[in-house]
């Protein structure tokens, strides 16, 4: 795609985010949009945000679990940049009206103590680079109408990222069994879905290695202090009603937040 077209896609998605108004899938309007050009669109919008005072603070992997791929009709994972502006505080209230069609995900998050750069990064390299893990909630939210997305659409939309909340119970990797840890989401005191961290490519650490090696093709290096999200351990749940959400990992910790609506 031509540079001007990439900027057109980026501007259209940026406007949709600001206005809270979904658009037709970019691949319908720009049929030449593929994974590589979609990542270029991501970079354009990240650079635009940073120029406006935002910060790049990490990276995310999405749709790594089969249940997520099946739910959104995708056969491959997506990935994106994490900007400081999308982070919300645990225990605070999110306004439903700030999102288009949001879903709640539960996943571990990792904070790095040293850099990672692919290709050929191994799980051992990932273990050595991680400082600690925290439970996390990601709110995914597509700017594409009705989530009618192909892979380039969600990539151009920065992995359909809406918001990220980090829990306040940091743990060393040696204190966790990441290849087999039950996670659950509760809404207004009722368990609505469960999953297991083994759904994240068998082990979330393997998912991080996959992401580092994939983004090496775009000359991306993960830096010390950055947050890495490896993907949800369970199928995402719609966030449509006011109330309290609690995410819990057995043997790890919990993370909570509230949702309000205009009528609540």
Coordinates of C-alpha atoms in Angstrom, one line a residue:
X1 CA 0.0 0.0 0.0
X2 CA 1.1 3.6 -0.6
X3 CA 2.1 5.7 2.4
X4 CA -0.8 8.0 1.8
X5 CA -3.3 5.1 2.0
X6 CA -1.7 3.9 5.3
X7 CA -2.2 7.3 6.8
X8 CA -5.8 7.3 5.6
X9 CA -6.4 4.0 7.4
X10 CA -4.7 5.3 10.5
X11 CA -6.7 8.5 10.5
X12 CA -10.0 6.7 10.0
X13 CA -9.3 4.3 12.9
X14 CA -8.1 7.2 15.1
X15 CA -11.2 9.2 14.4
X16 CA -13.4 6.2 15.2
X17 CA -11.7 5.8 18.5
X18 CA -12.1 9.4 19.5
X19 CA -15.7 9.6 18.3
X20 CA -16.8 6.2 19.6
X21 CA -18.3 5.5 16.3
X22 CA -17.5 2.1 14.6
X23 CA -16.4 1.9 10.9
X24 CA -16.6 -0.6 8.2
X25 CA -13.7 -3.1 8.3
X26 CA -10.6 -1.4 6.8
X27 CA -10.1 -4.5 4.5
X28 CA -13.4 -3.7 2.9
X29 CA -12.4 -0.1 2.1
X30 CA -8.7 -0.9 1.4
X31 CA -8.6 -4.5 0.1
X32 CA -4.8 -4.3 -0.3
X33 CA -4.4 -4.1 3.5
X34 CA -2.4 -7.1 4.8
X35 CA -0.7 -7.9 8.1
X36 CA 2.5 -6.0 7.3
X37 CA 0.7 -2.9 6.1
X38 CA -1.7 -3.1 9.1
X39 CA 1.3 -3.1 11.5
X40 CA 2.5 0.0 9.7
X41 CA -0.8 1.6 10.4
X42 CA -0.4 0.7 14.1
X43 CA 3.0 2.4 14.1
X44 CA 1.6 5.6 12.5
X45 CA -1.0 5.9 15.3
X46 CA 1.4 5.1 18.0
X47 CA 3.8 7.7 16.7
X48 CA 0.9 10.2 16.6
X49 CA 0.0 9.4 20.2
X50 CA 3.6 9.8 21.4
X51 CA 3.9 13.1 19.6
X52 CA 0.8 14.2 21.5
X53 CA 2.5 13.3 24.9
X54 CA 1.6 9.6 25.3
X55 CA 4.2 6.9 26.2
X56 CA 4.9 3.5 24.8
X57 CA 4.9 1.2 27.8
X58 CA 4.7 -2.3 26.4
X59 CA 3.2 -4.8 24.0
X60 CA 0.2 -7.2 23.9
X61 CA -0.6 -10.5 22.2
X62 CA -4.3 -11.3 21.6
X63 CA -6.4 -14.2 20.3
X64 CA -3.8 -16.7 21.2
X65 CA -6.3 -19.1 22.9
X66 CA -8.4 -21.2 20.6
X67 CA -11.6 -20.1 22.4
X68 CA -10.8 -16.5 21.5
X69 CA -10.0 -17.3 17.8
X70 CA -13.3 -19.2 17.5
X71 CA -15.2 -16.4 19.2
X72 CA -14.0 -13.7 16.8
X73 CA -13.5 -15.8 13.7
X74 CA -9.7 -15.4 13.5
X75 CA -7.3 -18.2 12.8
X76 CA -4.2 -16.3 14.0
X77 CA -3.1 -14.2 17.0
X78 CA -3.0 -10.4 16.8
X79 CA -0.6 -8.1 18.6
X80 CA -0.2 -4.4 19.4
X81 CA 1.5 -1.6 21.3
X82 CA 0.5 -0.7 24.8
X83 CA 0.3 3.1 25.4
X84 CA 0.2 4.6 28.9
X85 CA -3.1 6.4 28.1
X86 CA -5.0 3.1 27.9
X87 CA -4.1 2.0 31.5
X88 CA -6.8 2.4 34.2
X89 CA -6.4 1.9 37.9
X90 CA -7.6 -1.2 39.7
X91 CA -10.7 -0.6 41.8
X92 CA -11.8 2.4 39.7
X93 CA -15.0 2.8 37.7
X94 CA -15.0 2.5 33.9
X95 CA -17.7 4.3 32.0
X96 CA -19.4 1.9 29.5
X97 CA -20.1 4.9 27.2
X98 CA -16.3 5.3 26.6
X99 CA -16.3 2.1 24.6
X100 CA -18.0 0.8 21.4
X101 CA -18.5 -2.9 22.0
X102 CA -16.2 -3.9 24.8
X103 CA -15.3 -7.4 26.2
X104 CA -13.5 -8.3 29.4
X105 CA -10.4 -10.6 29.4
X106 CA -8.3 -12.1 32.2
X107 CA -4.6 -12.7 31.8
X108 CA -1.3 -12.5 33.6
X109 CA 0.9 -9.5 32.8
X110 CA 4.7 -9.5 32.9
X111 CA 7.0 -6.7 33.7
X112 CA 10.5 -6.9 32.3
X113 CA 13.8 -6.3 34.1
X114 CA 15.9 -6.6 30.9
X115 CA 15.4 -6.3 27.2
X116 CA 14.2 -9.0 24.8
X117 CA 14.9 -9.0 21.1
X118 CA 14.2 -11.8 18.5
X119 CA 14.5 -13.7 16.4
X120 CA 15.3 -17.0 18.2
X121 CA 14.3 -16.0 21.7
X122 CA 13.5 -19.0 23.9
X123 CA 11.3 -19.5 26.9
X124 CA 14.5 -19.5 29.0
X125 CA 15.3 -16.1 27.7
X126 CA 11.9 -14.9 28.6
X127 CA 12.1 -16.3 32.1
X128 CA 15.5 -14.6 32.6
X129 CA 14.1 -11.2 31.4
X130 CA 10.9 -11.1 33.5
X131 CA 11.0 -9.2 36.9
X132 CA 7.6 -10.2 38.1
X133 CA 4.0 -11.0 37.1
X134 CA 0.7 -9.4 38.1
X135 CA -2.9 -10.4 37.3
X136 CA -4.4 -8.2 34.6
X137 CA -7.7 -7.3 33.0
X138 CA -7.7 -6.2 29.3
X139 CA -10.8 -4.6 27.9
X140 CA -10.8 -5.3 24.2
X141 CA -12.9 -3.0 22.0
X142 CA -13.0 -2.9 18.2
X143 CA -13.4 0.2 16.1
X144 CA -14.8 -2.1 13.4
X145 CA -18.6 -2.4 13.4
X146 CA -20.0 -5.6 14.9
X147 CA -16.4 -7.0 15.3
X148 CA -16.6 -8.1 11.7
X149 CA -12.8 -8.4 11.5
X150 CA -10.1 -10.2 9.6
X151 CA -6.6 -10.3 10.9
X152 CA -5.4 -7.1 9.1
X153 CA -8.4 -5.2 10.5
X154 CA -7.6 -6.0 14.2
X155 CA -3.9 -5.4 13.6
X156 CA -4.5 -2.0 12.1
X157 CA -6.7 -1.3 15.1
X158 CA -3.8 -2.0 17.4
X159 CA -5.0 -5.4 18.4
X160 CA -8.5 -4.1 19.3
X161 CA -7.1 -2.7 22.6
X162 CA -9.5 -0.7 24.8
X163 CA -8.1 -0.6 28.3
X164 CA -5.7 -2.4 30.6
X165 CA -5.8 -2.8 34.4
X166 CA -3.0 -4.2 36.4
X167 CA -3.5 -5.9 39.8
X168 CA -1.5 -5.0 42.9
X169 CA -0.2 -8.5 43.8
X170 CA 3.2 -8.9 42.1
X171 CA 4.7 -12.4 42.1
X172 CA 8.0 -13.9 41.1
X173 CA 7.7 -16.6 38.4
X174 CA 9.0 -19.2 40.9
X175 CA 5.9 -18.6 43.0
X176 CA 3.5 -19.4 40.1
X177 CA 2.5 -22.5 38.1
X178 CA 1.9 -20.6 34.9
X179 CA 1.4 -23.7 32.7
X180 CA -1.6 -24.8 34.8
X181 CA -3.4 -22.0 36.7
X182 CA -7.1 -21.6 36.9
X183 CA -8.6 -18.2 36.1
X184 CA -12.2 -17.0 36.5
X185 CA -14.2 -13.9 35.9
X186 CA -17.1 -12.9 38.2
X187 CA -19.7 -10.2 37.6
X188 CA -21.8 -8.9 40.5
X189 CA -20.7 -11.8 42.6
X190 CA -21.5 -14.6 40.1
X191 CA -18.9 -16.6 38.3
X192 CA -19.5 -16.1 34.5
X193 CA -16.6 -18.0 32.9
X194 CA -13.4 -19.9 33.8
X195 CA -10.2 -20.8 31.9
X196 CA -6.7 -22.0 32.5
X197 CA -3.3 -20.4 31.6
X198 CA -2.5 -23.5 29.7
X199 CA -4.8 -22.1 27.0
X200 CA -2.2 -19.3 26.4
X201 CA -0.1 -21.3 23.9
X202 CA 0.4 -24.0 26.6
X203 CA 2.2 -21.5 28.8
X204 CA 2.1 -17.7 28.9
X205 CA 5.9 -17.6 28.8
X206 CA 5.8 -19.4 25.5
X207 CA 3.4 -16.8 24.2
X208 CA 5.8 -14.0 25.2
X209 CA 8.6 -15.7 23.3
X210 CA 6.3 -16.1 20.3
X211 CA 5.5 -12.4 20.4
X212 CA 9.1 -11.3 20.8
X213 CA 10.1 -13.4 17.8
X214 CA 7.1 -12.2 15.7
X215 CA 7.8 -8.5 16.3
X216 CA 11.5 -8.9 15.5
X217 CA 10.4 -9.0 11.9
X218 CA 9.4 -5.3 12.4
X219 CA 12.7 -4.4 14.3
X220 CA 10.9 -4.2 17.6
X221 CA 12.9 -4.7 20.9
X222 CA 11.2 -5.1 24.2
X223 CA 12.7 -2.9 26.9
X224 CA 13.3 -3.2 30.6
X225 CA 10.3 -1.9 32.6
X226 CA 7.8 -2.6 29.8
X227 CA 4.5 -4.5 30.4
X228 CA 3.8 -7.6 28.3
X229 CA 0.4 -9.1 28.0
X230 CA 0.5 -12.7 26.6
X231 CA -3.3 -13.1 25.9
X232 CA -6.4 -14.1 27.7
X233 CA -6.8 -17.5 29.4
X234 CA -10.5 -17.6 28.8
X235 CA -13.1 -16.5 26.3
X236 CA -13.8 -12.7 26.5
X237 CA -17.1 -11.7 28.1
X238 CA -19.2 -8.7 26.9
X239 CA -19.0 -5.6 29.2
X240 CA -22.5 -4.2 28.7
X241 CA -24.1 -3.7 32.1
X242 CA -23.2 -1.7 35.2
X243 CA -21.7 -3.6 38.1
X244 CA -18.5 -5.0 39.6
X245 CA -16.1 -7.3 37.8
X246 CA -13.6 -9.5 39.7
X247 CA -10.9 -11.5 37.9
X248 CA -9.2 -14.2 39.9
X249 CA -6.2 -16.5 39.4
X250 CA -6.0 -19.3 41.9
X251 CA -2.7 -19.0 43.9
X252 CA -2.0 -15.7 42.3
X253 CA -4.4 -12.9 43.2
X254 CA -7.5 -10.9 42.1
X255 CA -8.2 -7.7 40.3
X256 CA -11.4 -5.7 40.5
X257 CA -13.1 -2.8 38.8
X258 CA -16.6 -1.4 38.3
X259 CA -18.6 -0.4 35.3
X260 CA -21.1 2.5 35.2
X261 CA -23.6 3.5 32.5
X262 CA -25.3 6.8 31.8
X263 CA -28.4 5.5 33.7
X264 CA -26.4 4.2 36.7

